[in-house]
Amino acid sequence: MLDYILLEVRRTLRDRSFVVFGTGMPVLMYVLMTNIGMGPDGAPMEWKIASMVGMAAYGALGPAIGVGTGVAEDKQLGWLRQLRITPLSPIRVVVARGLTSTVTVLPALAAVLLAGALVNGVRMPGWQWVALAAVLWLGTAPFTLLGLGNGYRLSSQSTGLVNTGCMLLLSVIGGLWFPAELFPGWLRSLSSWTPGNRFAELGRSVTEGGAPGLATVAVLAAWLALFGGYAVYAYRRAARTV
Amino acid sequence: MATSRATHLTNGSPTGLPQGLPHNAAQGTTQGTTQGRPQTAGPAGATRSAGGAAAVEFAGVTRSYGAVRAVRGLDLKIAAGETVALLGRNGAGKSTTLNMLLGLLPPSSGTVRLFGGEPEAAVRAGRVGAMLQDGRPIPRVTVRELVAFVAATYPRPMDVDEALELAGLGEFGGRRVDRLSGGQAQRVRCAVALAGNPELLVLDEPTVALDVEARRAFWRSMRAYARRGNTIVFSTHYLEEADDHADRILVIDGGRVVADGSGEAIKRGTGGSLVSFDLAGAPTETLRALPGVSAVEIRSDRAQLRTADSDATVLALAELGLIRGLEVAPADLEDAFLALTGAPSSLSASPSSPSSPSSPKETA
């Protein structure tokens, strides 16, 4: 199984446009949003930190959901079928595929946090940096499952579109680009129920020096269960035809 | 090719396979064909076939897609060490059969067993390798990485270099799989199938994208692999390929086995020769009753008789005074195939046999 994870990680990181855009976009957006139109003194430090968390979350969300895009591609190429006639059990293939994202989310995550520290001068105690990276890393799990579900359920082309759509929608509604405080009231309350918002909330609570709230963990756990169920359902359906 | 034909003949003839006749075909013909069959291999074959169960066994297998019955009542048994061709037209049910064999597709009814157990169990145990028809290369991985990865999933894999060599990819190990030509990509699929050193190798139309040279090299490797005591099952719609490279041919048509035996046995079973002559208006009703004749075909004013005893047929024709533009030709597998499946239209003739005898006969 480890071999399969390594193979997939290698394949993902060799996709140059994936690495360049997947890492470059969130960093670029972070730098722009914290430095443009903010007056001579630049943005306040709170916004620099909040936006750093939001953009790191957005950067990690892409490759997490994107795992499913790769699955759909491999399904179309007949590779998943070929894997089914190796001794590798199908469930290990799925799990390994999911675990691939634990590596592929790292470049974007690290790049945004580095930009925060180096470009915007964000300063936090060492444990906060570590904890922030850790919660953002672990918090990608529901999105990986959503992407996998789409990958097994849909055709290669539609998976690409649907996954990109999900990523943008969850990022914007979740307040990863613009703070949810700017949203009208109804959208704000809706936003607090979305996984993207709670994902970033994990990180924000760490930067404020505290542990994530119970509500945040509960909402994320519910999404994890929902997307997990969806992934299992999609996989079972696909297994009949893959 | 000369050597291949020689091995084929010596392998095929002395086993005394019953002739696969069209009328008793679908069921029962496979019984007994595999039992007591001499192992083609040495010590490797002896250890590999230990346990005694047939490598492949289908019992009363059917498979429907909605209202379409792709496979209707398949019974077959393939012994360890055999090289068997599934020969049939497009849509005859070959791929469906192979997918069921591999456990990728559950049969609608009946049972499929590999080495005496479920196909899934044999696959999990690493006893099966396959080259699927619709597989395409996955991007961003080198040939060696891919083959090494697949090999590592098997308990007793082949050395990666050996697999690459056998597949004819010796110098392409470092190339990216998605930057190969069609023929090279096909060889990668072959290497992937071989990587695990499987006892049962399943090849679904393995030479479709290969040129003549590559095709020859491919079969050379496959024969070497079979000699180690491994079982090979391949599907093809090239008659010559089945005849040259299989110990035994299963002719599949309309989702069932219509003939089973060596190429020689199948040719004999459907009538050994074709006798044709100009009718010049003579009546045709009595021709079917001539000695040896199994089929009669009239085309414009020319009759073609399929006969098991061309001498007797010709003598009888002489008595009737019908010797006009007489021609006697040995039936080949293509004739046998057409007689068995009764539909000439969609069968591909082998591209590497320009000397296919069907055209001169038809125009004669």
XYZ file of C-alpha atoms in Angstrom:
606
model
C 0.000 0.000 0.000
C 2.895 2.305 0.830
C 4.252 1.643 -2.652
C 0.987 2.752 -4.141
C 0.939 5.953 -2.068
C 4.493 6.708 -3.193
C 3.621 6.056 -6.828
C 0.606 8.354 -6.658
C 2.470 11.086 -4.803
C 5.172 10.976 -7.435
C 2.625 11.145 -10.221
C 0.855 14.090 -8.607
C 3.973 16.111 -7.884
C 5.243 15.534 -11.425
C 2.214 17.383 -12.710
C 3.973 20.707 -13.058
C 0.879 22.832 -13.614
C -0.703 21.251 -10.561
C 2.243 22.201 -8.387
C 2.747 25.662 -9.887
C -0.894 26.714 -9.864
C -1.910 24.750 -6.799
C 0.841 26.363 -4.759
C 1.226 29.664 -6.560
C -2.432 30.707 -6.653
C -3.102 30.746 -2.891
C 0.249 32.429 -2.200
C -0.369 35.062 -4.851
C -3.900 35.704 -3.643
C -2.711 35.933 -0.059
C -0.019 38.464 -0.889
C -2.379 40.533 -3.051
C -5.245 40.569 -0.587
C -3.065 41.650 2.296
C -1.079 44.297 0.409
C -3.331 45.961 -2.160
C -5.555 48.866 -1.303
C -4.560 48.728 2.331
C -3.001 52.193 2.568
C 0.612 53.069 3.367
C 0.736 50.997 6.569
C -0.527 47.854 4.871
C -3.170 45.583 6.289
C -3.670 45.172 10.015
C -1.912 42.145 11.478
C -5.215 40.432 12.350
C -6.182 40.382 8.690
C -2.717 39.183 7.694
C -3.124 36.237 10.066
C -6.783 35.543 9.264
C -6.111 35.688 5.533
C -3.078 33.460 5.950
C -5.235 30.814 7.601
C -7.957 31.239 4.987
C -5.588 31.003 2.044
C -3.666 28.077 3.533
C -7.011 26.307 3.962
C -7.966 27.179 0.376
C -4.570 25.973 -0.848
C -4.947 22.649 0.960
C -8.546 22.193 -0.170
C -7.558 22.059 -3.844
C -5.203 19.066 -3.767
C -7.433 17.306 -1.206
C -10.480 17.407 -3.478
C -8.179 16.982 -6.485
C -7.324 13.432 -5.423
C -10.700 12.467 -6.827
C -9.900 14.062 -10.176
C -6.941 11.701 -10.465
C -9.166 8.755 -9.569
C -11.622 9.610 -12.320
C -8.757 9.923 -14.786
C -7.343 6.525 -13.830
C -10.800 5.007 -13.999
C -11.186 6.265 -17.538
C -7.774 4.972 -18.563
C -8.624 1.490 -17.299
C -5.885 1.648 -14.675
C -8.271 0.994 -11.784
C -9.396 -2.120 -13.617
C -5.812 -3.222 -14.082
C -5.206 -2.690 -10.358
C -8.145 -4.959 -9.607
C -6.289 -7.908 -11.115
C -3.203 -7.347 -8.986
C -3.094 -8.785 -5.451
C -3.626 -5.261 -4.098
C -7.104 -5.336 -2.526
C -9.573 -2.729 -3.815
C -10.122 -1.221 -0.392
C -6.388 -0.657 0.009
C -6.354 1.107 -3.335
C -9.017 3.546 -2.130
C -7.406 4.120 1.251
C -3.981 4.622 -0.317
C -5.469 7.071 -2.755
C -7.019 9.026 0.090
C -3.750 9.031 2.009
C -1.978 10.423 -1.047
C -3.616 13.755 -0.321
C -1.928 13.904 3.090
C 1.260 14.519 1.137
C 0.010 16.483 -1.823
C -1.680 19.155 0.332
C 1.607 19.989 2.008
C 3.276 22.222 -0.636
C 0.413 24.725 -0.789
C -0.091 24.676 2.970
C 3.590 25.247 3.661
C 3.935 27.907 0.965
C 1.138 30.102 2.339
C 2.371 29.820 5.925
C 5.881 30.681 4.760
C 4.546 33.687 2.854
C 2.822 34.771 6.062
C 6.014 34.564 8.048
C 8.444 35.892 5.439
C 6.431 38.381 3.381
C 3.862 39.644 5.854
C 5.928 39.287 9.009
C 3.442 37.147 10.911
C 4.951 36.161 14.235
C 3.618 33.408 16.490
C 5.152 31.081 19.072
C 6.607 27.920 17.553
C 3.924 25.613 18.975
C 1.231 27.702 17.284
C 2.851 27.311 13.891
C 3.104 23.572 14.405
C -0.450 23.269 15.727
C -1.785 25.451 12.892
C -0.108 23.316 10.248
C -1.319 20.156 11.985
C -5.016 21.122 12.217
C -5.072 22.393 8.635
C -3.428 19.181 7.522
C -5.836 16.893 9.395
C -8.847 19.042 8.529
C -8.512 18.202 4.827
C -9.958 14.711 5.408
C -13.627 15.540 4.624
C -12.615 17.241 1.365
C -10.510 14.301 0.290
C -13.533 12.050 0.779
C -15.759 14.440 -1.188
C -13.257 14.429 -4.047
C -12.965 10.640 -3.976
C -16.741 10.312 -4.058
C -16.931 12.551 -7.119
C -14.036 10.705 -8.747
C -15.628 7.312 -8.429
C -19.119 8.551 -9.221
C -18.526 10.796 -12.223
C -16.743 10.696 -15.555
C -13.263 12.115 -15.910
C -14.341 15.413 -17.463
C -17.201 16.118 -15.111
C -15.098 15.229 -12.078
C -12.606 17.937 -13.027
C -15.382 20.508 -13.314
C -17.376 19.405 -10.275
C -14.307 19.233 -8.062
C -13.149 22.691 -9.123
C -16.684 23.968 -8.567
C -16.865 22.404 -5.106
C -13.504 23.861 -4.212
C -14.421 27.410 -5.262
C -17.868 27.266 -3.727
C -16.677 25.890 -0.399
C -13.815 28.407 -0.321
C -15.946 31.453 -1.049
C -18.953 30.536 1.080
C -16.653 29.294 3.810
C -15.068 32.729 4.012
C -11.590 31.566 3.030
C -11.140 34.379 0.499
C -13.105 37.184 2.101
C -13.882 37.083 5.803
C -17.388 35.828 6.559
C -17.872 38.941 8.711
C -18.372 40.881 5.468
C -21.253 38.618 4.357
C -24.895 39.597 4.795
C -26.468 38.021 7.889
C -28.209 35.084 6.194
C -25.101 34.075 4.259
C -23.038 34.408 7.385
C -25.179 31.959 9.298
C -25.228 29.623 6.323
C -21.459 29.905 6.081
C -20.953 28.751 9.641
C -22.509 25.408 8.750
C -20.214 24.732 5.790
C -17.118 22.539 6.054
C -14.847 25.154 4.488
C -15.706 27.697 7.136
C -15.212 25.288 10.018
C -12.006 24.028 8.470
C -10.548 27.538 8.568
C -12.057 27.997 12.036
C -9.824 25.151 13.231
C -6.814 27.173 12.176
C -8.138 30.528 13.431
C -8.724 29.176 16.922
C -5.116 28.012 17.029
C -3.806 31.440 15.960
C -5.907 32.958 18.742
C -4.115 30.679 21.162
C -7.004 28.357 21.958
C -8.304 24.930 21.056
C -10.979 24.507 18.389
C -14.517 24.810 19.757
C -16.789 21.853 20.211
C -19.269 23.156 17.616
C -16.491 23.434 15.011
C -15.303 19.898 15.618
C -18.889 18.594 15.602
C -19.795 20.295 12.316
C -16.601 19.004 10.679
C -17.207 15.504 12.042
C -20.712 15.565 10.553
C -19.321 16.568 7.139
C -16.635 13.920 7.458
C -19.322 11.287 8.046
C -21.487 12.594 5.210
C -18.690 12.782 2.636
C -17.325 9.453 3.870
C -20.706 7.839 3.270
C -20.852 9.436 -0.157
C -17.385 8.133 -1.027
C -18.296 4.598 0.076
C -21.541 4.743 -1.896
C -19.763 6.061 -5.012
C -17.007 3.490 -4.722
C -19.470 0.609 -4.361
C -21.400 1.784 -7.385
C -18.243 2.181 -9.445
C -16.840 -1.188 -8.356
C -19.538 -2.862 -10.413
C -18.344 -1.211 -13.593
C -14.698 -0.299 -13.007
C 7.049 -18.884 -37.886
C 8.260 -22.242 -39.138
C 9.421 -23.227 -35.687
C 6.168 -22.149 -34.156
C 4.151 -24.263 -36.496
C 6.369 -27.233 -35.730
C 5.882 -26.939 -31.991
C 2.231 -26.423 -32.521
C 1.883 -29.599 -34.542
C 3.854 -31.748 -32.161
C 1.966 -30.321 -29.240
C -1.362 -30.558 -30.883
C -1.506 -33.850 -32.703
C -0.522 -36.609 -30.293
C -2.877 -35.540 -27.588
C -5.744 -37.113 -29.443
C -8.186 -34.318 -28.838
C -11.686 -35.099 -29.906
C -12.776 -33.153 -32.907
C -14.930 -30.195 -32.099
C -17.860 -30.692 -34.359
C -20.398 -27.985 -34.797
C -23.437 -29.998 -33.899
C -22.248 -31.399 -30.589
C -20.367 -28.323 -29.759
C -21.740 -26.091 -27.094
C -21.666 -28.525 -24.255
C -19.700 -31.559 -23.364
C -16.903 -31.271 -25.871
C -14.462 -29.977 -23.332
C -14.868 -32.916 -21.011
C -11.933 -35.182 -21.317
C -9.877 -32.912 -23.508
C -7.792 -31.672 -20.650
C -7.554 -34.771 -18.577
C -4.425 -36.774 -18.971
C -2.986 -34.101 -21.115
C 0.795 -34.176 -20.970
C 2.357 -31.215 -19.251
C 4.327 -29.205 -21.735
C 6.855 -28.122 -19.185
C 9.635 -29.488 -17.071
C 10.128 -29.171 -13.350
C 8.595 -25.713 -13.145
C 5.406 -27.042 -14.635
C 5.373 -29.938 -12.242
C 5.550 -27.756 -9.172
C 3.196 -25.168 -10.513
C 0.447 -27.570 -11.431
C 0.628 -29.256 -8.048
C -2.791 -29.488 -6.485
C -4.430 -30.960 -9.549
C -7.294 -28.480 -9.995
C -7.810 -27.082 -13.481
C -6.325 -23.639 -13.982
C -9.649 -22.405 -15.339
C -13.061 -23.969 -15.102
C -16.394 -22.578 -16.293
C -19.572 -24.494 -15.468
C -22.855 -23.450 -17.040
C -21.810 -19.807 -17.154
C -24.128 -17.213 -18.638
C -23.910 -13.456 -18.670
C -26.541 -10.978 -19.785
C -26.380 -7.229 -20.258
C -29.997 -6.252 -19.873
C -31.794 -8.184 -22.572
C -28.613 -9.069 -24.450
C -27.165 -12.456 -23.613
C -23.437 -12.051 -24.227
C -22.520 -15.495 -22.921
C -25.036 -18.303 -23.004
C -24.014 -21.518 -21.311
C -20.248 -21.808 -21.259
C -18.599 -24.996 -20.012
C -14.859 -25.225 -20.307
C -11.844 -26.505 -18.505
C -8.265 -25.387 -19.072
C -5.489 -27.436 -17.504
C -2.417 -25.865 -15.949
C 0.300 -25.434 -18.548
C -1.979 -25.159 -21.567
C -1.902 -22.291 -24.037
C -5.445 -21.738 -25.182
C -6.896 -19.310 -27.716
C -10.423 -17.982 -27.562
C -11.187 -17.378 -31.205
C -14.239 -15.484 -32.272
C -15.595 -12.507 -34.140
C -16.054 -9.112 -32.494
C -18.974 -9.382 -30.125
C -18.773 -13.166 -29.866
C -18.426 -12.936 -26.093
C -14.641 -13.246 -25.759
C -14.031 -10.205 -23.603
C -17.056 -10.930 -21.439
C -15.691 -14.433 -20.913
C -12.243 -13.147 -19.963
C -13.682 -10.502 -17.633
C -15.648 -13.209 -15.823
C -12.549 -15.370 -15.733
C -10.676 -12.555 -13.973
C -13.471 -11.907 -11.514
C -14.035 -8.410 -12.906
C -17.566 -9.339 -13.917
C -19.827 -11.688 -12.003
C -21.606 -14.296 -14.136
C -25.393 -14.057 -14.305
C -25.490 -17.767 -13.547
C -23.055 -20.652 -13.315
C -19.654 -20.758 -11.657
C -16.145 -19.719 -12.636
C -13.216 -21.255 -10.757
C -9.506 -20.558 -11.049
C -7.195 -23.198 -9.560
C -10.204 -24.676 -7.810
C -11.282 -21.477 -6.023
C -12.965 -18.140 -6.609
C -11.303 -15.940 -9.258
C -10.912 -13.183 -6.650
C -8.972 -15.544 -4.389
C -6.578 -16.491 -7.176
C -6.078 -12.815 -8.024
C -5.436 -11.904 -4.355
C -2.938 -14.748 -4.126
C -1.000 -13.279 -7.054
C -1.517 -16.247 -9.347
C -3.041 -14.204 -12.176
C -1.730 -11.536 -14.519
C -3.674 -9.946 -17.312
C -3.399 -7.650 -20.258
C -6.790 -6.030 -20.649
C -8.078 -4.796 -23.940
C -9.004 -1.225 -23.033
C -6.094 -0.310 -20.781
C -4.262 2.899 -21.677
C -1.019 4.186 -20.186
C -1.292 6.317 -17.070
C 0.506 9.639 -17.202
C 3.577 10.871 -15.343
C 5.239 7.597 -14.461
C 8.175 5.805 -16.051
C 7.981 2.327 -17.514
C 10.279 0.927 -14.864
C 8.425 2.596 -11.989
C 5.137 1.211 -13.194
C 6.366 -2.326 -13.749
C 8.296 -2.342 -10.463
C 5.208 -1.127 -8.616
C 3.006 -3.865 -10.061
C 5.692 -6.485 -9.424
C 5.917 -5.443 -5.779
C 2.224 -6.180 -5.232
C 2.839 -9.870 -6.039
C 4.283 -12.398 -3.600
C 6.802 -13.968 -6.034
C 7.378 -11.359 -8.722
C 9.567 -11.557 -11.748
C 12.751 -9.513 -11.800
C 11.820 -6.123 -13.247
C 14.583 -6.232 -15.859
C 13.452 -9.673 -16.930
C 9.857 -8.504 -17.301
C 10.971 -5.502 -19.366
C 13.176 -7.742 -21.479
C 10.421 -10.297 -22.073
C 8.035 -7.543 -23.090
C 10.589 -6.079 -25.480
C 11.068 -2.902 -23.437
C 14.730 -3.383 -22.574
C 15.815 0.140 -23.485
C 12.615 1.987 -22.529
C 12.742 1.554 -18.740
C 13.393 5.228 -18.094
C 10.799 6.563 -20.544
C 7.551 8.099 -19.377
C 4.660 5.752 -20.115
C 2.539 8.525 -21.616
C 5.264 9.397 -24.138
C 5.422 6.033 -25.862
C 4.013 4.998 -29.210
C 0.947 2.794 -29.399
C 2.955 -0.358 -29.928
C 5.347 0.467 -27.093
C 2.417 1.206 -24.788
C 1.015 -2.194 -25.648
C 4.321 -3.751 -24.593
C 4.095 -1.873 -21.306
C 0.733 -3.532 -20.695
C 2.395 -6.830 -21.483
C 5.188 -6.124 -18.984
C 2.588 -5.184 -16.374
C 0.833 -8.506 -16.980
C 4.098 -10.438 -16.643
C 5.557 -8.472 -13.732
C 4.067 -10.648 -11.021
C 5.301 -13.873 -12.600
C 1.724 -15.209 -12.636
C 0.836 -18.861 -13.191
C -2.114 -17.830 -15.308
C -1.610 -15.150 -17.904
C -4.714 -13.735 -19.545
C -4.312 -11.696 -22.740
C -7.306 -9.967 -24.296
C -6.473 -9.375 -27.973
C -2.823 -8.791 -27.101
C -1.338 -7.981 -30.500
C -3.857 -5.541 -31.938
C -1.530 -2.504 -31.977
C 1.653 -4.402 -32.871
C 3.331 -4.552 -36.260
C 4.428 -7.872 -37.723
C 7.906 -7.721 -36.248
C 6.706 -6.833 -32.757
C 3.987 -9.430 -32.991
C 6.537 -12.120 -33.737
C 8.723 -11.036 -30.817
C 5.677 -10.938 -28.570
C 4.741 -14.528 -29.312
C 8.321 -15.655 -28.935
C 8.251 -14.274 -25.394
C 4.871 -15.788 -24.663
C 6.028 -19.226 -25.783
C 9.068 -18.900 -23.539
C 6.784 -17.961 -20.683
C 4.467 -20.893 -21.368
C 7.431 -23.277 -21.398
C 8.068 -22.447 -17.749
C 4.831 -24.291 -17.001
C 2.515 -21.302 -17.027
C -0.991 -21.280 -18.384
C -1.837 -18.737 -21.071
C -5.337 -17.863 -22.203
C -5.620 -15.318 -24.993
C -8.419 -14.025 -27.127
C -8.000 -13.133 -30.757
C -9.903 -12.683 -33.939
C -6.844 -13.538 -35.991
C -7.174 -17.142 -37.120
C -3.512 -17.514 -37.877
C -2.570 -16.289 -34.439
C -4.757 -18.894 -32.779
C -3.508 -21.622 -35.094
C 0.164 -20.744 -34.678
C 0.389 -20.078 -30.977
C -2.246 -22.069 -29.129
C -2.142 -25.736 -28.153
C -5.874 -25.614 -28.222
C -8.468 -23.353 -29.764
C -11.892 -22.641 -28.373
C -14.043 -21.194 -31.123
C -16.610 -18.898 -29.525
C -19.672 -17.687 -31.349
C -22.907 -16.225 -30.100
C -21.734 -16.572 -26.511
C -20.956 -20.270 -26.541
C -18.156 -22.650 -27.473
C -18.850 -24.000 -30.954
C -15.622 -25.966 -31.330
C -12.804 -27.055 -29.087
C -9.569 -28.721 -30.086
C -6.242 -28.157 -31.761
C -6.223 -26.188 -34.996
C -5.753 -29.463 -36.867
C -8.657 -31.139 -35.103
C -10.949 -28.220 -35.843
C -9.978 -28.219 -39.516
C -10.588 -31.959 -39.731
C -13.818 -31.682 -37.794
C -15.389 -29.315 -40.248
C -14.406 -31.213 -43.376
C -10.842 -31.529 -44.544
C -11.104 -30.249 -48.108
C -13.033 -28.001 -50.392
C -13.989 -29.347 -53.807
C -15.329 -26.862 -56.325
C -16.448 -27.158 -59.944
C -18.621 -25.490 -62.602
C -22.195 -26.687 -62.507
C -23.050 -25.755 -66.097
C -26.705 -25.983 -65.197
C -26.530 -29.383 -63.528
C -29.014 -30.039 -60.686
C -27.656 -29.405 -57.194
C -30.090 -31.344 -54.971
C -28.044 -34.558 -54.965
C -24.678 -32.974 -54.122
C -25.278 -32.967 -50.350
C -25.636 -36.768 -50.446
C -22.260 -37.416 -52.110
C -19.739 -39.376 -50.022
C -17.812 -37.270 -47.513
C -19.718 -34.059 -48.193
C -20.795 -32.034 -45.175
C -21.793 -28.743 -46.764
C -22.686 -27.378 -50.161
C -22.424 -23.807 -51.304
C -23.527 -22.576 -54.716
C -22.123 -19.311 -55.997
C -23.296 -18.159 -59.430
C -22.759 -21.309 -61.464
C -20.092 -22.808 -59.309
C -20.545 -25.355 -56.516
C -18.253 -25.681 -53.530
C -18.429 -28.870 -51.484
C -16.916 -29.210 -48.047
C -15.792 -32.806 -47.718
C -14.025 -35.055 -45.245
C -12.935 -37.391 -48.091
C -12.057 -35.455 -51.213
C -11.033 -38.595 -53.176
C -14.425 -40.249 -52.712
C -16.207 -37.010 -53.484
C -14.280 -36.450 -56.697
C -14.859 -40.052 -57.840
C -18.591 -39.629 -57.250
C -18.545 -36.350 -59.168
C -16.806 -38.079 -62.054
C -19.536 -40.706 -62.150
C -22.097 -37.939 -62.363
C -20.086 -36.319 -65.144
C -19.654 -33.102 -63.195
C -15.906 -32.614 -63.569
C -15.677 -29.114 -65.065
C -13.014 -26.704 -63.878
C -12.435 -28.962 -60.867
C -10.440 -27.639 -57.971
C -9.534 -29.350 -54.709
C -8.118 -27.286 -51.904
C -7.361 -28.195 -48.312
C -9.665 -26.444 -45.893
C -7.871 -23.999 -43.653
C -8.875 -22.724 -40.279
C -10.681 -19.815 -41.845
C -12.916 -22.183 -43.769
C -13.451 -24.181 -40.619
C -14.228 -21.028 -38.720
C -16.719 -19.820 -41.290
C -18.378 -23.218 -41.352
C -18.640 -23.191 -37.575
C -19.912 -19.683 -37.132
C -21.775 -19.404 -40.398
C -21.188 -15.691 -40.814
C -18.276 -14.477 -42.884
C -18.922 -10.765 -42.645
C -17.201 -9.333 -39.588
C -14.247 -11.647 -39.210
C -10.863 -10.071 -39.705
C -8.444 -11.985 -41.770
C -4.966 -11.928 -40.379
C -3.144 -8.917 -41.819
C 0.121 -10.820 -41.873
C -1.131 -13.480 -44.251
C -1.503 -11.983 -47.712
C -1.555 -15.517 -49.053
C -4.943 -16.174 -47.505
C -6.440 -18.821 -49.745
C -10.008 -17.614 -49.484
C -9.834 -15.044 -52.257
C -8.516 -17.235 -55.081
C -11.038 -19.900 -54.206
C -13.939 -17.540 -54.321
C -12.975 -16.081 -57.646
C -11.917 -19.357 -59.231
